């Protein structure tokens, strides 16, 4: 079997000479076109010849990415969380299909993907602010593309995944900017000034445990043991296209039990009394979801509205603007600064692995290195400067 590379205009094509037709005796060829460089074409030629010999050759598909993507999203929907499916769909629509939608799958290469990533970094935002997407977001877009094209290979649409050879932006310290967090005094002020709020216990819980917003809103009374001071995270509240629903933790580590301090237990007991009074007033109008934090009628709180309420409360008090999610960051920061082991912080936060914790809070861990150096050196200096009397 022979093959060759032919230049057509500014592109290269691969021509593979197959065995003659056994019936007609006519010459048979396979043409694969559209390679940007001669090197790409030569590499493809080697792969095609090898695959024809092994019987694994795939006839190139003319399906475009815009046709494949919806089919792929439907196929993977039962295998991923609704929020993840929505995120995949939204990112494809916003950032990928406008650039690659009209391109045939077989013509997508690493160069095209790198060009897309560069464009997203430079001018990928679709809101009024404009500007580029963060490297972290572009890496997430790459992960979506990589999975989609990986499945295209599994389904026989592609011979190989071009995203394997692409170069998404690397994760750097700038990819994980330091979160804005309150000081311990500012947090104390907020909790004291919101003691009469119907969400005082929720703020207290998030601030003292580092729970995610959805985890706190999904907490049920059956998940709490106030006598032993334990909270079991078993479900979470999410919003997809403004629709609120109950889901499960994203990872195995997300299903966890956290220990509560005495102040948080007291706040939850007070909250339970308040909720019991609301339930009595509502009577038959109460919806029993067993939720710790809910509307006065027992229905599920919308996560975004809950966050807006937090921002409004902080603004009235006059505190620096931070997001509700930054209470979680604040807890982790204070815990690490207080000397709590990163493994304990990881487990309480529900991170999938300790690497995520160390990466997210690298700015805090750096300070811990300095403290460790000073503490160990102090022990050594003490032992040297205070020799045993009998050693003289």
PDB file of C-alpha atoms in Angstrom, residues 135-278:
ATOM      1  CA  UNK A 135      -7.231  31.282  32.091  1.00  0.00           C
ATOM      2  CA  UNK A 136      -9.211  29.092  34.477  1.00  0.00           C
ATOM      3  CA  UNK A 137     -12.408  29.550  32.448  1.00  0.00           C
ATOM      4  CA  UNK A 138     -10.605  28.870  29.163  1.00  0.00           C
ATOM      5  CA  UNK A 139      -9.180  25.681  30.662  1.00  0.00           C
ATOM      6  CA  UNK A 140     -12.743  24.664  31.543  1.00  0.00           C
ATOM      7  CA  UNK A 141     -13.835  25.321  27.935  1.00  0.00           C
ATOM      8  CA  UNK A 142     -10.929  23.146  26.793  1.00  0.00           C
ATOM      9  CA  UNK A 143     -12.061  20.369  29.142  1.00  0.00           C
ATOM     10  CA  UNK A 144     -15.551  20.446  27.582  1.00  0.00           C
ATOM     11  CA  UNK A 145     -14.155  20.323  24.050  1.00  0.00           C
ATOM     12  CA  UNK A 146     -11.762  17.532  25.001  1.00  0.00           C
ATOM     13  CA  UNK A 147     -14.558  15.393  26.414  1.00  0.00           C
ATOM     14  CA  UNK A 148     -16.805  16.014  23.404  1.00  0.00           C
ATOM     15  CA  UNK A 149     -14.083  15.068  20.910  1.00  0.00           C
ATOM     16  CA  UNK A 150     -13.037  12.109  23.059  1.00  0.00           C
ATOM     17  CA  UNK A 151     -16.573  10.783  22.737  1.00  0.00           C
ATOM     18  CA  UNK A 152     -16.470  11.489  18.996  1.00  0.00           C
ATOM     19  CA  UNK A 153     -13.494   9.122  18.838  1.00  0.00           C
ATOM     20  CA  UNK A 154     -15.347   6.490  20.910  1.00  0.00           C
ATOM     21  CA  UNK A 155     -18.351   6.768  18.599  1.00  0.00           C
ATOM     22  CA  UNK A 156     -16.245   6.275  15.480  1.00  0.00           C
ATOM     23  CA  UNK A 157     -16.580   9.846  14.198  1.00  0.00           C
ATOM     24  CA  UNK A 158     -12.865  10.636  14.587  1.00  0.00           C
ATOM     25  CA  UNK A 159      -9.692   8.589  14.518  1.00  0.00           C
ATOM     26  CA  UNK A 160      -7.999  10.657  17.219  1.00  0.00           C
ATOM     27  CA  UNK A 161      -8.737  13.532  19.570  1.00  0.00           C
ATOM     28  CA  UNK A 162      -7.139  16.784  18.339  1.00  0.00           C
ATOM     29  CA  UNK A 163      -7.623  18.322  21.796  1.00  0.00           C
ATOM     30  CA  UNK A 164      -4.884  15.981  23.079  1.00  0.00           C
ATOM     31  CA  UNK A 165      -2.352  18.091  21.199  1.00  0.00           C
ATOM     32  CA  UNK A 166      -3.853  21.484  22.077  1.00  0.00           C
ATOM     33  CA  UNK A 167      -2.286  23.863  24.606  1.00  0.00           C
ATOM     34  CA  UNK A 168      -4.846  25.484  26.921  1.00  0.00           C
ATOM     35  CA  UNK A 169      -3.515  28.201  29.242  1.00  0.00           C
ATOM     36  CA  UNK A 170      -1.620  26.815  32.184  1.00  0.00           C
ATOM     37  CA  UNK A 171      -2.897  27.146  35.723  1.00  0.00           C
ATOM     38  CA  UNK A 172      -0.959  29.890  37.516  1.00  0.00           C
ATOM     39  CA  UNK A 173      -1.333  31.866  40.700  1.00  0.00           C
ATOM     40  CA  UNK A 174      -3.151  34.485  38.622  1.00  0.00           C
ATOM     41  CA  UNK A 175      -5.667  31.819  37.581  1.00  0.00           C
ATOM     42  CA  UNK A 176      -6.778  31.597  41.210  1.00  0.00           C
ATOM     43  CA  UNK A 177      -6.919  35.205  42.393  1.00  0.00           C
ATOM     44  CA  UNK A 178      -7.019  35.685  46.128  1.00  0.00           C
ATOM     45  CA  UNK A 179     -10.617  35.945  47.311  1.00  0.00           C
ATOM     46  CA  UNK A 180     -11.804  39.037  49.151  1.00  0.00           C
ATOM     47  CA  UNK A 181     -12.539  38.013  52.709  1.00  0.00           C
ATOM     48  CA  UNK A 182     -13.478  39.770  55.911  1.00  0.00           C
ATOM     49  CA  UNK A 183     -11.193  39.941  58.874  1.00  0.00           C
ATOM     50  CA  UNK A 184     -12.221  38.118  62.026  1.00  0.00           C
ATOM     51  CA  UNK A 185     -13.431  41.435  63.494  1.00  0.00           C
ATOM     52  CA  UNK A 186     -15.494  42.272  60.404  1.00  0.00           C
ATOM     53  CA  UNK A 187     -17.083  38.823  60.416  1.00  0.00           C
ATOM     54  CA  UNK A 188     -17.871  39.160  64.114  1.00  0.00           C
ATOM     55  CA  UNK A 189     -19.525  42.523  63.420  1.00  0.00           C
ATOM     56  CA  UNK A 190     -21.652  41.052  60.643  1.00  0.00           C
ATOM     57  CA  UNK A 191     -22.855  38.123  62.750  1.00  0.00           C
ATOM     58  CA  UNK A 192     -23.686  40.400  65.686  1.00  0.00           C
ATOM     59  CA  UNK A 193     -25.561  42.934  63.544  1.00  0.00           C
ATOM     60  CA  UNK A 194     -27.634  40.246  61.774  1.00  0.00           C
ATOM     61  CA  UNK A 195     -28.675  38.349  64.904  1.00  0.00           C
ATOM     62  CA  UNK A 196     -32.338  39.338  64.404  1.00  0.00           C
ATOM     63  CA  UNK A 197     -32.409  38.311  60.725  1.00  0.00           C
ATOM     64  CA  UNK A 198     -34.392  35.176  59.887  1.00  0.00           C
ATOM     65  CA  UNK A 199     -31.223  33.974  58.151  1.00  0.00           C
ATOM     66  CA  UNK A 200     -28.893  34.685  61.079  1.00  0.00           C
ATOM     67  CA  UNK A 201     -28.341  30.973  61.726  1.00  0.00           C
ATOM     68  CA  UNK A 202     -27.598  30.332  58.040  1.00  0.00           C
ATOM     69  CA  UNK A 203     -24.943  33.059  57.979  1.00  0.00           C
ATOM     70  CA  UNK A 204     -23.525  31.695  61.227  1.00  0.00           C
ATOM     71  CA  UNK A 205     -23.415  28.133  59.873  1.00  0.00           C
ATOM     72  CA  UNK A 206     -21.656  29.059  56.621  1.00  0.00           C
ATOM     73  CA  UNK A 207     -19.175  31.338  58.403  1.00  0.00           C
ATOM     74  CA  UNK A 208     -18.185  28.713  60.979  1.00  0.00           C
ATOM     75  CA  UNK A 209     -18.131  25.602  58.774  1.00  0.00           C
ATOM     76  CA  UNK A 210     -17.216  26.784  55.279  1.00  0.00           C
ATOM     77  CA  UNK A 211     -20.295  25.106  53.769  1.00  0.00           C
ATOM     78  CA  UNK A 212     -21.209  25.976  50.203  1.00  0.00           C
ATOM     79  CA  UNK A 213     -24.366  28.033  49.736  1.00  0.00           C
ATOM     80  CA  UNK A 214     -26.279  25.144  48.168  1.00  0.00           C
ATOM     81  CA  UNK A 215     -25.195  22.770  50.923  1.00  0.00           C
ATOM     82  CA  UNK A 216     -26.520  25.108  53.624  1.00  0.00           C
ATOM     83  CA  UNK A 217     -29.817  25.656  51.791  1.00  0.00           C
ATOM     84  CA  UNK A 218     -30.216  21.910  51.217  1.00  0.00           C
ATOM     85  CA  UNK A 219     -29.634  21.001  54.862  1.00  0.00           C
ATOM     86  CA  UNK A 220     -32.545  19.167  56.517  1.00  0.00           C
ATOM     87  CA  UNK A 221     -33.361  18.827  60.183  1.00  0.00           C
ATOM     88  CA  UNK A 222     -32.909  15.072  59.835  1.00  0.00           C
ATOM     89  CA  UNK A 223     -29.311  15.796  58.786  1.00  0.00           C
ATOM     90  CA  UNK A 224     -28.611  17.676  62.026  1.00  0.00           C
ATOM     91  CA  UNK A 225     -27.772  16.252  65.438  1.00  0.00           C
ATOM     92  CA  UNK A 226     -27.663  19.284  67.694  1.00  0.00           C
ATOM     93  CA  UNK A 227     -27.028  17.182  70.786  1.00  0.00           C
ATOM     94  CA  UNK A 228     -23.683  15.966  69.430  1.00  0.00           C
ATOM     95  CA  UNK A 229     -23.067  19.041  67.259  1.00  0.00           C
ATOM     96  CA  UNK A 230     -22.944  17.275  63.883  1.00  0.00           C
ATOM     97  CA  UNK A 231     -24.256  18.253  60.441  1.00  0.00           C
ATOM     98  CA  UNK A 232     -24.367  15.665  57.632  1.00  0.00           C
ATOM     99  CA  UNK A 233     -24.220  17.045  54.085  1.00  0.00           C
ATOM    100  CA  UNK A 234     -26.442  14.834  51.938  1.00  0.00           C
ATOM    101  CA  UNK A 235     -28.157  17.162  49.466  1.00  0.00           C
ATOM    102  CA  UNK A 236     -27.721  20.577  47.908  1.00  0.00           C
ATOM    103  CA  UNK A 237     -29.923  23.235  46.312  1.00  0.00           C
ATOM    104  CA  UNK A 238     -29.104  24.379  42.765  1.00  0.00           C
ATOM    105  CA  UNK A 239     -30.731  26.729  40.256  1.00  0.00           C
ATOM    106  CA  UNK A 240     -30.761  26.003  36.514  1.00  0.00           C
ATOM    107  CA  UNK A 241     -32.297  28.630  34.242  1.00  0.00           C
ATOM    108  CA  UNK A 242     -34.011  30.174  37.283  1.00  0.00           C
ATOM    109  CA  UNK A 243     -35.549  26.836  38.264  1.00  0.00           C
ATOM    110  CA  UNK A 244     -34.667  25.691  41.785  1.00  0.00           C
ATOM    111  CA  UNK A 245     -34.136  22.004  42.430  1.00  0.00           C
ATOM    112  CA  UNK A 246     -32.664  19.615  44.971  1.00  0.00           C
ATOM    113  CA  UNK A 247     -29.531  17.738  43.924  1.00  0.00           C
ATOM    114  CA  UNK A 248     -26.770  15.660  45.495  1.00  0.00           C
ATOM    115  CA  UNK A 249     -23.191  16.690  46.330  1.00  0.00           C
ATOM    116  CA  UNK A 250     -20.983  16.819  43.272  1.00  0.00           C
ATOM    117  CA  UNK A 251     -18.260  14.511  44.579  1.00  0.00           C
ATOM    118  CA  UNK A 252     -17.906  11.666  47.052  1.00  0.00           C
ATOM    119  CA  UNK A 253     -16.000  13.988  49.381  1.00  0.00           C
ATOM    120  CA  UNK A 254     -18.937  16.398  49.220  1.00  0.00           C
ATOM    121  CA  UNK A 255     -20.985  13.888  51.222  1.00  0.00           C
ATOM    122  CA  UNK A 256     -19.498  14.507  54.622  1.00  0.00           C
ATOM    123  CA  UNK A 257     -20.226  15.216  58.268  1.00  0.00           C
ATOM    124  CA  UNK A 258     -18.951  18.416  59.859  1.00  0.00           C
ATOM    125  CA  UNK A 259     -18.649  19.216  63.544  1.00  0.00           C
ATOM    126  CA  UNK A 260     -20.426  22.334  64.818  1.00  0.00           C
ATOM    127  CA  UNK A 261     -19.184  24.669  67.524  1.00  0.00           C
ATOM    128  CA  UNK A 262     -21.350  25.596  70.495  1.00  0.00           C
ATOM    129  CA  UNK A 263     -22.254  29.045  69.160  1.00  0.00           C
ATOM    130  CA  UNK A 264     -23.518  27.603  65.877  1.00  0.00           C
ATOM    131  CA  UNK A 265     -25.557  24.960  67.691  1.00  0.00           C
ATOM    132  CA  UNK A 266     -27.156  27.689  69.824  1.00  0.00           C
ATOM    133  CA  UNK A 267     -27.983  29.734  66.711  1.00  0.00           C
ATOM    134  CA  UNK A 268     -29.601  26.695  65.076  1.00  0.00           C
ATOM    135  CA  UNK A 269     -31.677  25.941  68.172  1.00  0.00           C
ATOM    136  CA  UNK A 270     -32.942  29.528  68.201  1.00  0.00           C
ATOM    137  CA  UNK A 271     -33.695  29.278  64.475  1.00  0.00           C
ATOM    138  CA  UNK A 272     -35.699  26.092  65.025  1.00  0.00           C
ATOM    139  CA  UNK A 273     -37.922  27.930  67.517  1.00  0.00           C
ATOM    140  CA  UNK A 274     -38.498  30.725  64.995  1.00  0.00           C
ATOM    141  CA  UNK A 275     -39.341  28.248  62.256  1.00  0.00           C
ATOM    142  CA  UNK A 276     -41.778  26.371  64.502  1.00  0.00           C
ATOM    143  CA  UNK A 277     -43.671  29.631  65.079  1.00  0.00           C
ATOM    144  CA  UNK A 278     -43.779  30.323  61.310  1.00  0.00           C
TER     145      UNK A 278
END
